[in-house]
Amino acid sequence: MADEELEALRQQRLAELQAKHGDPSGDPSQQEAKQREAEIRNTILAQVLDQAARARLSNLALVKPDKAKAVENYLIQMARFGQLAGKVSEQGLIEILEKVSQQTEKKTTVKFNRRKVLDSDEDDDD
């Protein structure tokens, strides 16, 4: 009897943790929707990119997934509005990557606050 109660408590706790952390295995409909969306994205990207550009984009996704996602969104948006004439070559993808990099570029500035320290030794130099 104690084993059954313990197992019920474990199952309840597991369900709470999955709900708290947003575990996708808990809701199969959400998982299917995400999978369909990914398939649609891949289909659109396969239609607008040639093989070399697709390979470059997949390499970028391994290193910088957020930047690759931004480029994918940009390409899909351009395809939906009919702004792409034919397939995008690797050189065209490089130009798009440069555009996205310029838009998301972070300017780093360093500001030094130099404080003048009053030192009693400075006045006693004579």
Short mmCIF file of N, CA, C and O in Angstrom, two decimals:
data_model
loop_
_atom_site.label_atom_id
_atom_site.label_comp_id
_atom_site.label_asym_id
_atom_site.label_seq_id
_atom_site.Cartn_x
_atom_site.Cartn_y
_atom_site.Cartn_z
N MET A 1 0.82 -1.19 0.00
CA MET A 1 0.00 0.00 0.00
C MET A 1 0.86 1.25 0.00
O MET A 1 0.57 2.20 -0.68
N ALA A 2 1.95 1.26 0.74
CA ALA A 2 2.82 2.42 0.80
C ALA A 2 3.51 2.64 -0.54
O ALA A 2 3.75 3.78 -0.94
N ASP A 3 3.83 1.56 -1.23
CA ASP A 3 4.47 1.67 -2.55
C ASP A 3 3.54 2.32 -3.56
O ASP A 3 3.97 3.13 -4.37
N GLU A 4 2.26 1.98 -3.50
CA GLU A 4 1.29 2.58 -4.42
C GLU A 4 1.14 4.07 -4.16
O GLU A 4 1.06 4.87 -5.09
N GLU A 5 1.09 4.45 -2.89
CA GLU A 5 0.98 5.88 -2.54
C GLU A 5 2.23 6.63 -2.98
O GLU A 5 2.14 7.75 -3.50
N LEU A 6 3.37 6.02 -2.76
CA LEU A 6 4.63 6.64 -3.16
C LEU A 6 4.69 6.83 -4.68
O LEU A 6 5.10 7.88 -5.17
N GLU A 7 4.27 5.82 -5.41
CA GLU A 7 4.25 5.91 -6.88
C GLU A 7 3.28 6.98 -7.35
O GLU A 7 3.57 7.74 -8.29
N ALA A 8 2.13 7.11 -6.70
CA ALA A 8 1.15 8.14 -7.06
C ALA A 8 1.73 9.53 -6.79
O ALA A 8 1.56 10.45 -7.61
N LEU A 9 2.43 9.67 -5.67
CA LEU A 9 3.07 10.97 -5.37
C LEU A 9 4.15 11.29 -6.39
O LEU A 9 4.30 12.45 -6.81
N ARG A 10 4.92 10.30 -6.81
CA ARG A 10 5.96 10.52 -7.81
C ARG A 10 5.36 10.97 -9.14
O ARG A 10 5.86 11.88 -9.79
N GLN A 11 4.28 10.30 -9.54
CA GLN A 11 3.63 10.66 -10.80
C GLN A 11 3.06 12.07 -10.74
O GLN A 11 3.17 12.84 -11.69
N GLN A 12 2.48 12.43 -9.60
CA GLN A 12 1.92 13.77 -9.43
C GLN A 12 3.03 14.82 -9.48
O GLN A 12 2.90 15.85 -10.14
N ARG A 13 4.13 14.54 -8.80
CA ARG A 13 5.26 15.48 -8.78
C ARG A 13 5.87 15.62 -10.18
O ARG A 13 6.23 16.71 -10.59
N LEU A 14 5.98 14.51 -10.90
CA LEU A 14 6.51 14.55 -12.26
C LEU A 14 5.62 15.39 -13.17
O LEU A 14 6.11 16.20 -13.96
N ALA A 15 4.32 15.24 -13.03
CA ALA A 15 3.39 16.03 -13.83
C ALA A 15 3.50 17.51 -13.50
O ALA A 15 3.46 18.37 -14.39
N GLU A 16 3.66 17.84 -12.22
CA GLU A 16 3.83 19.24 -11.81
C GLU A 16 5.11 19.84 -12.40
O GLU A 16 5.12 20.97 -12.89
N LEU A 17 6.21 19.09 -12.32
CA LEU A 17 7.48 19.58 -12.87
C LEU A 17 7.41 19.77 -14.37
O LEU A 17 7.93 20.75 -14.90
N GLN A 18 6.77 18.84 -15.08
CA GLN A 18 6.65 18.98 -16.53
C GLN A 18 5.80 20.19 -16.89
O GLN A 18 6.11 20.92 -17.83
N ALA A 19 4.74 20.43 -16.15
CA ALA A 19 3.89 21.59 -16.42
C ALA A 19 4.63 22.88 -16.09
O ALA A 19 4.51 23.87 -16.81
N LYS A 20 5.41 22.86 -15.02
CA LYS A 20 6.14 24.06 -14.60
C LYS A 20 7.22 24.45 -15.59
O LYS A 20 7.41 25.60 -15.92
N HIS A 21 7.94 23.46 -16.11
CA HIS A 21 9.06 23.72 -17.01
C HIS A 21 8.66 23.71 -18.48
O HIS A 21 9.50 23.85 -19.35
N GLY A 22 7.41 23.53 -18.76
CA GLY A 22 6.94 23.58 -20.15
C GLY A 22 7.45 22.43 -20.98
O GLY A 22 7.89 22.62 -22.11
N ASP A 23 7.45 21.25 -20.46
CA ASP A 23 7.92 20.09 -21.19
C ASP A 23 6.99 19.80 -22.36
O ASP A 23 5.80 19.59 -22.17
N PRO A 24 7.50 19.81 -23.61
CA PRO A 24 6.63 19.63 -24.76
C PRO A 24 6.04 18.23 -24.88
O PRO A 24 5.07 18.03 -25.57
N SER A 25 6.61 17.25 -24.19
CA SER A 25 6.09 15.90 -24.30
C SER A 25 4.74 15.76 -23.62
O SER A 25 4.02 14.80 -23.85
N GLY A 26 4.41 16.74 -22.78
CA GLY A 26 3.14 16.69 -22.09
C GLY A 26 1.96 16.99 -22.98
O GLY A 26 0.86 16.50 -22.74
N ASP A 27 2.13 17.77 -24.04
CA ASP A 27 1.02 18.15 -24.92
C ASP A 27 1.39 17.78 -26.36
O ASP A 27 2.12 18.50 -27.02
N PRO A 28 0.85 16.67 -26.85
CA PRO A 28 1.23 16.23 -28.20
C PRO A 28 0.74 17.16 -29.30
O PRO A 28 1.37 17.25 -30.35
N SER A 29 -0.36 17.89 -29.09
CA SER A 29 -0.86 18.78 -30.14
C SER A 29 0.10 19.95 -30.36
O SER A 29 0.31 20.37 -31.50
N GLN A 30 0.69 20.47 -29.30
CA GLN A 30 1.68 21.54 -29.45
C GLN A 30 2.92 21.02 -30.15
O GLN A 30 3.51 21.71 -30.98
N GLN A 31 3.32 19.83 -29.82
CA GLN A 31 4.51 19.24 -30.43
C GLN A 31 4.26 19.03 -31.93
O GLN A 31 5.14 19.30 -32.75
N GLU A 32 3.09 18.58 -32.30
CA GLU A 32 2.76 18.38 -33.71
C GLU A 32 2.71 19.72 -34.45
O GLU A 32 3.16 19.80 -35.60
N ALA A 33 2.18 20.75 -33.81
CA ALA A 33 2.11 22.06 -34.44
C ALA A 33 3.52 22.60 -34.70
O ALA A 33 3.79 23.16 -35.76
N LYS A 34 4.41 22.43 -33.73
CA LYS A 34 5.79 22.89 -33.91
C LYS A 34 6.48 22.11 -35.03
O LYS A 34 7.23 22.68 -35.81
N GLN A 35 6.19 20.83 -35.09
CA GLN A 35 6.80 20.00 -36.13
C GLN A 35 6.29 20.41 -37.51
O GLN A 35 7.07 20.51 -38.47
N ARG A 36 5.00 20.69 -37.64
CA ARG A 36 4.44 21.14 -38.92
C ARG A 36 5.03 22.48 -39.33
O ARG A 36 5.35 22.70 -40.49
N GLU A 37 5.17 23.39 -38.35
CA GLU A 37 5.75 24.70 -38.64
C GLU A 37 7.19 24.55 -39.13
O GLU A 37 7.60 25.21 -40.09
N ALA A 38 7.94 23.66 -38.51
CA ALA A 38 9.33 23.43 -38.93
C ALA A 38 9.38 22.84 -40.34
O ALA A 38 10.24 23.23 -41.14
N GLU A 39 8.46 21.94 -40.64
CA GLU A 39 8.42 21.37 -41.99
C GLU A 39 8.09 22.43 -43.04
O GLU A 39 8.69 22.45 -44.12
N ILE A 40 7.16 23.31 -42.72
CA ILE A 40 6.79 24.39 -43.65
C ILE A 40 7.98 25.31 -43.87
O ILE A 40 8.28 25.71 -45.01
N ARG A 41 8.68 25.67 -42.78
CA ARG A 41 9.86 26.53 -42.89
C ARG A 41 10.91 25.88 -43.78
O ARG A 41 11.49 26.53 -44.66
N ASN A 42 11.17 24.60 -43.55
CA ASN A 42 12.18 23.90 -44.34
C ASN A 42 11.79 23.81 -45.80
O ASN A 42 12.64 23.92 -46.68
N THR A 43 10.51 23.62 -46.07
CA THR A 43 10.04 23.55 -47.45
C THR A 43 10.24 24.88 -48.16
O THR A 43 10.75 24.92 -49.29
N ILE A 44 9.87 25.97 -47.49
CA ILE A 44 10.03 27.30 -48.09
C ILE A 44 11.51 27.60 -48.32
O ILE A 44 11.90 28.09 -49.39
N LEU A 45 12.34 27.29 -47.33
CA LEU A 45 13.78 27.56 -47.47
C LEU A 45 14.39 26.70 -48.57
O LEU A 45 15.29 27.16 -49.29
N ALA A 46 13.92 25.48 -48.73
CA ALA A 46 14.44 24.63 -49.81
C ALA A 46 14.07 25.18 -51.17
O ALA A 46 14.81 25.01 -52.14
N GLN A 47 12.93 25.86 -51.25
CA GLN A 47 12.50 26.44 -52.52
C GLN A 47 13.26 27.71 -52.87
O GLN A 47 13.46 28.01 -54.05
N VAL A 48 13.67 28.49 -51.87
CA VAL A 48 14.32 29.77 -52.16
C VAL A 48 15.83 29.74 -52.12
O VAL A 48 16.48 30.66 -52.62
N LEU A 49 16.44 28.71 -51.53
CA LEU A 49 17.90 28.65 -51.42
C LEU A 49 18.45 27.54 -52.30
O LEU A 49 17.87 26.46 -52.39
N ASP A 50 19.62 27.80 -52.91
CA ASP A 50 20.29 26.70 -53.61
C ASP A 50 21.08 25.88 -52.60
O ASP A 50 21.13 26.21 -51.41
N GLN A 51 21.70 24.80 -53.05
CA GLN A 51 22.35 23.86 -52.14
C GLN A 51 23.46 24.50 -51.31
O GLN A 51 23.58 24.27 -50.12
N ALA A 52 24.31 25.30 -51.95
CA ALA A 52 25.44 25.91 -51.24
C ALA A 52 24.95 26.89 -50.17
O ALA A 52 25.48 26.93 -49.06
N ALA A 53 23.93 27.67 -50.52
CA ALA A 53 23.38 28.63 -49.56
C ALA A 53 22.71 27.90 -48.40
O ALA A 53 22.81 28.31 -47.24
N ARG A 54 22.04 26.82 -48.71
CA ARG A 54 21.37 26.02 -47.67
C ARG A 54 22.41 25.43 -46.71
O ARG A 54 22.21 25.41 -45.50
N ALA A 55 23.53 24.97 -47.27
CA ALA A 55 24.59 24.41 -46.43
C ALA A 55 25.20 25.49 -45.54
O ALA A 55 25.47 25.26 -44.35
N ARG A 56 25.41 26.68 -46.10
CA ARG A 56 25.97 27.78 -45.31
C ARG A 56 25.02 28.16 -44.17
O ARG A 56 25.44 28.41 -43.04
N LEU A 57 23.73 28.21 -44.47
CA LEU A 57 22.75 28.56 -43.45
C LEU A 57 22.69 27.50 -42.35
O LEU A 57 22.57 27.83 -41.17
N SER A 58 22.80 26.24 -42.71
CA SER A 58 22.78 25.19 -41.69
C SER A 58 24.04 25.25 -40.83
O SER A 58 23.99 24.99 -39.62
N ASN A 59 25.19 25.60 -41.43
CA ASN A 59 26.41 25.76 -40.65
C ASN A 59 26.27 26.94 -39.69
O ASN A 59 26.72 26.87 -38.54
N LEU A 60 25.65 28.01 -40.15
CA LEU A 60 25.44 29.17 -39.29
C LEU A 60 24.51 28.81 -38.14
O LEU A 60 24.71 29.27 -37.01
N ALA A 61 23.51 27.97 -38.41
CA ALA A 61 22.56 27.57 -37.37
C ALA A 61 23.25 26.79 -36.26
O ALA A 61 22.82 26.85 -35.10
N LEU A 62 24.31 26.07 -36.60
CA LEU A 62 25.04 25.33 -35.57
C LEU A 62 25.81 26.27 -34.65
O LEU A 62 25.92 26.03 -33.46
N VAL A 63 26.34 27.36 -35.23
CA VAL A 63 27.19 28.26 -34.46
C VAL A 63 26.37 29.35 -33.77
O VAL A 63 26.53 29.62 -32.59
N LYS A 64 25.49 29.99 -34.55
CA LYS A 64 24.68 31.09 -34.02
C LYS A 64 23.21 30.86 -34.39
O LYS A 64 22.73 31.37 -35.40
N PRO A 65 22.50 30.10 -33.57
CA PRO A 65 21.11 29.76 -33.90
C PRO A 65 20.19 30.97 -33.99
O PRO A 65 19.29 31.00 -34.83
N ASP A 66 20.42 31.99 -33.16
CA ASP A 66 19.55 33.16 -33.19
C ASP A 66 19.73 33.95 -34.48
O ASP A 66 18.75 34.42 -35.07
N LYS A 67 20.96 34.07 -34.95
CA LYS A 67 21.20 34.79 -36.20
C LYS A 67 20.64 34.00 -37.38
O LYS A 67 20.06 34.57 -38.31
N ALA A 68 20.79 32.69 -37.36
CA ALA A 68 20.26 31.85 -38.44
C ALA A 68 18.74 31.95 -38.48
O ALA A 68 18.14 32.02 -39.56
N LYS A 69 18.11 31.99 -37.32
CA LYS A 69 16.65 32.12 -37.26
C LYS A 69 16.22 33.47 -37.83
O LYS A 69 15.22 33.54 -38.56
N ALA A 70 16.97 34.53 -37.54
CA ALA A 70 16.64 35.85 -38.08
C ALA A 70 16.77 35.85 -39.61
O ALA A 70 15.92 36.42 -40.31
N VAL A 71 17.81 35.23 -40.13
CA VAL A 71 18.00 35.16 -41.58
C VAL A 71 16.90 34.32 -42.22
O VAL A 71 16.35 34.69 -43.27
N GLU A 72 16.54 33.21 -41.58
CA GLU A 72 15.45 32.39 -42.10
C GLU A 72 14.14 33.17 -42.15
O GLU A 72 13.42 33.12 -43.15
N ASN A 73 13.85 33.89 -41.07
CA ASN A 73 12.62 34.70 -41.04
C ASN A 73 12.65 35.76 -42.15
O ASN A 73 11.63 36.01 -42.80
N TYR A 74 13.80 36.37 -42.36
CA TYR A 74 13.95 37.39 -43.39
C TYR A 74 13.71 36.79 -44.78
O TYR A 74 12.99 37.36 -45.60
N LEU A 75 14.29 35.63 -45.03
CA LEU A 75 14.12 34.96 -46.32
C LEU A 75 12.68 34.54 -46.55
O LEU A 75 12.14 34.70 -47.65
N ILE A 76 12.04 34.01 -45.52
CA ILE A 76 10.65 33.58 -45.65
C ILE A 76 9.74 34.78 -45.91
O ILE A 76 8.83 34.73 -46.74
N GLN A 77 10.01 35.88 -45.22
CA GLN A 77 9.22 37.10 -45.43
C GLN A 77 9.41 37.62 -46.86
O GLN A 77 8.43 38.00 -47.51
N MET A 78 10.64 37.62 -47.34
CA MET A 78 10.89 38.07 -48.71
C MET A 78 10.19 37.15 -49.72
O MET A 78 9.65 37.62 -50.72
N ALA A 79 10.18 35.86 -49.46
CA ALA A 79 9.54 34.90 -50.36
C ALA A 79 8.02 35.10 -50.37
O ALA A 79 7.38 35.03 -51.42
N ARG A 80 7.45 35.38 -49.22
CA ARG A 80 6.00 35.57 -49.14
C ARG A 80 5.56 36.83 -49.87
O ARG A 80 4.46 36.87 -50.42
N PHE A 81 6.37 37.86 -49.85
CA PHE A 81 6.02 39.11 -50.52
C PHE A 81 6.50 39.15 -51.97
O PHE A 81 6.36 40.18 -52.63
N GLY A 82 7.09 38.07 -52.43
CA GLY A 82 7.51 37.99 -53.83
C GLY A 82 8.70 38.86 -54.17
O GLY A 82 8.86 39.30 -55.30
N GLN A 83 9.57 39.11 -53.21
CA GLN A 83 10.74 39.95 -53.43
C GLN A 83 11.95 39.16 -53.91
O GLN A 83 12.99 39.74 -54.22
N LEU A 84 11.83 37.85 -53.96
CA LEU A 84 12.94 37.02 -54.42
C LEU A 84 12.68 36.57 -55.85
O LEU A 84 11.63 36.04 -56.18
N ALA A 85 13.66 36.82 -56.70
CA ALA A 85 13.57 36.38 -58.09
C ALA A 85 14.45 35.14 -58.24
O ALA A 85 15.67 35.24 -58.36
N GLY A 86 13.87 33.97 -58.21
CA GLY A 86 14.65 32.74 -58.33
C GLY A 86 15.26 32.34 -57.01
O GLY A 86 14.96 32.89 -55.95
N LYS A 87 16.15 31.37 -57.09
CA LYS A 87 16.80 30.88 -55.88
C LYS A 87 17.93 31.81 -55.46
O LYS A 87 18.62 32.39 -56.29
N VAL A 88 18.13 31.91 -54.16
CA VAL A 88 19.20 32.74 -53.60
C VAL A 88 20.48 31.91 -53.60
O VAL A 88 20.51 30.79 -53.10
N SER A 89 21.53 32.48 -54.19
CA SER A 89 22.81 31.78 -54.23
C SER A 89 23.56 31.99 -52.92
O SER A 89 23.11 32.72 -52.04
N GLU A 90 24.71 31.36 -52.82
CA GLU A 90 25.52 31.52 -51.61
C GLU A 90 25.97 32.97 -51.46
O GLU A 90 25.98 33.51 -50.36
N GLN A 91 26.34 33.60 -52.56
CA GLN A 91 26.77 35.01 -52.50
C GLN A 91 25.60 35.91 -52.06
O GLN A 91 25.79 36.84 -51.29
N GLY A 92 24.41 35.62 -52.54
CA GLY A 92 23.24 36.38 -52.12
C GLY A 92 22.95 36.19 -50.64
O GLY A 92 22.57 37.14 -49.94
N LEU A 93 23.15 34.98 -50.15
CA LEU A 93 22.96 34.72 -48.73
C LEU A 93 24.00 35.47 -47.90
O LEU A 93 23.67 35.99 -46.84
N ILE A 94 25.21 35.55 -48.39
CA ILE A 94 26.26 36.28 -47.67
C ILE A 94 25.87 37.75 -47.55
O ILE A 94 26.04 38.37 -46.50
N GLU A 95 25.32 38.33 -48.63
CA GLU A 95 24.87 39.72 -48.58
C GLU A 95 23.75 39.91 -47.57
O GLU A 95 23.72 40.89 -46.83
N ILE A 96 22.83 38.96 -47.54
CA ILE A 96 21.73 39.03 -46.57
C ILE A 96 22.27 38.91 -45.15
O ILE A 96 21.84 39.62 -44.24
N LEU A 97 23.25 38.03 -44.96
CA LEU A 97 23.87 37.88 -43.64
C LEU A 97 24.53 39.18 -43.20
O LEU A 97 24.46 39.56 -42.03
N GLU A 98 25.19 39.87 -44.13
CA GLU A 98 25.82 41.14 -43.79
C GLU A 98 24.78 42.17 -43.41
O GLU A 98 24.98 42.94 -42.46
N LYS A 99 23.64 42.20 -44.11
CA LYS A 99 22.56 43.13 -43.77
C LYS A 99 22.04 42.87 -42.37
O LYS A 99 21.87 43.79 -41.57
N VAL A 100 21.78 41.60 -42.08
CA VAL A 100 21.26 41.24 -40.77
C VAL A 100 22.28 41.56 -39.69
O VAL A 100 21.93 42.03 -38.61
N SER A 101 23.56 41.33 -39.97
CA SER A 101 24.60 41.62 -39.00
C SER A 101 24.69 43.12 -38.71
O SER A 101 24.89 43.53 -37.57
N GLN A 102 24.52 43.94 -39.74
CA GLN A 102 24.56 45.38 -39.54
C GLN A 102 23.37 45.85 -38.71
O GLN A 102 23.49 46.76 -37.89
N GLN A 103 22.21 45.23 -38.92
CA GLN A 103 21.03 45.63 -38.18
C GLN A 103 21.11 45.21 -36.72
O GLN A 103 20.61 45.91 -35.85
N THR A 104 21.73 44.08 -36.46
CA THR A 104 21.79 43.58 -35.08
C THR A 104 23.12 43.86 -34.42
O THR A 104 23.38 43.36 -33.33
N GLU A 105 23.96 44.65 -35.06
CA GLU A 105 25.29 44.92 -34.53
C GLU A 105 25.18 45.68 -33.22
O GLU A 105 24.43 46.64 -33.09
N LYS A 106 25.95 45.24 -32.26
CA LYS A 106 25.96 45.90 -30.96
C LYS A 106 27.18 46.81 -30.89
O LYS A 106 28.29 46.39 -31.15
N LYS A 107 26.93 48.03 -30.55
CA LYS A 107 28.03 48.98 -30.39
C LYS A 107 28.52 48.88 -28.95
O LYS A 107 27.76 49.08 -28.01
N THR A 108 29.78 48.60 -28.80
CA THR A 108 30.36 48.49 -27.48
C THR A 108 31.19 49.75 -27.21
O THR A 108 32.06 50.09 -28.00
N THR A 109 30.87 50.40 -26.14
CA THR A 109 31.64 51.59 -25.77
C THR A 109 32.16 51.40 -24.35
O THR A 109 31.49 50.82 -23.49
N VAL A 110 33.34 51.91 -24.15
CA VAL A 110 33.95 51.85 -22.83
C VAL A 110 34.19 53.28 -22.39
O VAL A 110 34.78 54.08 -23.10
N LYS A 111 33.70 53.58 -21.22
CA LYS A 111 33.86 54.93 -20.69
C LYS A 111 34.66 54.83 -19.40
O LYS A 111 34.31 54.08 -18.50
N PHE A 112 35.74 55.59 -19.37
CA PHE A 112 36.58 55.60 -18.18
C PHE A 112 36.21 56.81 -17.34
O PHE A 112 36.18 57.94 -17.83
N ASN A 113 35.96 56.56 -16.09
CA ASN A 113 35.73 57.64 -15.14
C ASN A 113 36.99 57.74 -14.28
O ASN A 113 37.20 56.96 -13.38
N ARG A 114 37.79 58.70 -14.62
CA ARG A 114 39.03 58.87 -13.85
C ARG A 114 38.78 59.90 -12.77
O ARG A 114 38.42 61.04 -13.04
N ARG A 115 38.98 59.46 -11.59
CA ARG A 115 38.76 60.35 -10.46
C ARG A 115 40.09 60.90 -10.00
O ARG A 115 41.07 60.18 -9.90
N LYS A 116 40.09 62.17 -9.75
CA LYS A 116 41.32 62.79 -9.26
C LYS A 116 41.39 62.57 -7.76
O LYS A 116 40.51 62.94 -7.02
N VAL A 117 42.44 61.90 -7.37
CA VAL A 117 42.61 61.59 -5.96
C VAL A 117 43.50 62.67 -5.36
O VAL A 117 44.58 62.97 -5.87
N LEU A 118 43.03 63.24 -4.31
CA LEU A 118 43.84 64.26 -3.63
C LEU A 118 44.88 63.55 -2.77
O LEU A 118 44.56 62.83 -1.83
N ASP A 119 46.12 63.77 -3.14
CA ASP A 119 47.20 63.11 -2.45
C ASP A 119 48.01 64.18 -1.73
O ASP A 119 48.45 65.16 -2.33
N SER A 120 48.21 64.00 -0.47
CA SER A 120 48.92 65.01 0.31
C SER A 120 50.39 65.09 -0.09
O SER A 120 51.06 66.09 0.17
N ASP A 121 50.95 64.09 -0.74
CA ASP A 121 52.35 64.08 -1.14
C ASP A 121 52.62 65.04 -2.30
O ASP A 121 53.75 65.47 -2.50
N GLU A 122 51.61 65.36 -3.11
CA GLU A 122 51.81 66.22 -4.27
C GLU A 122 52.24 67.63 -3.87
O GLU A 122 53.01 68.27 -4.56
N ASP A 123 51.74 68.11 -2.76
CA ASP A 123 52.06 69.48 -2.34
C ASP A 123 53.41 69.58 -1.65
O ASP A 123 54.01 70.65 -1.59
N ASP A 124 53.96 68.50 -1.19
CA ASP A 124 55.20 68.51 -0.42
C ASP A 124 56.42 68.15 -1.27
O ASP A 124 57.36 67.52 -0.81
N ASP A 125 56.44 68.54 -2.55
CA ASP A 125 57.54 68.17 -3.42
C ASP A 125 58.77 69.03 -3.26
O ASP A 125 59.81 68.75 -3.79
N ASP A 126 58.74 70.13 -2.56
CA ASP A 126 59.90 71.00 -2.48
C ASP A 126 60.85 70.60 -1.44
O ASP A 126 61.57 69.96 -1.11
#
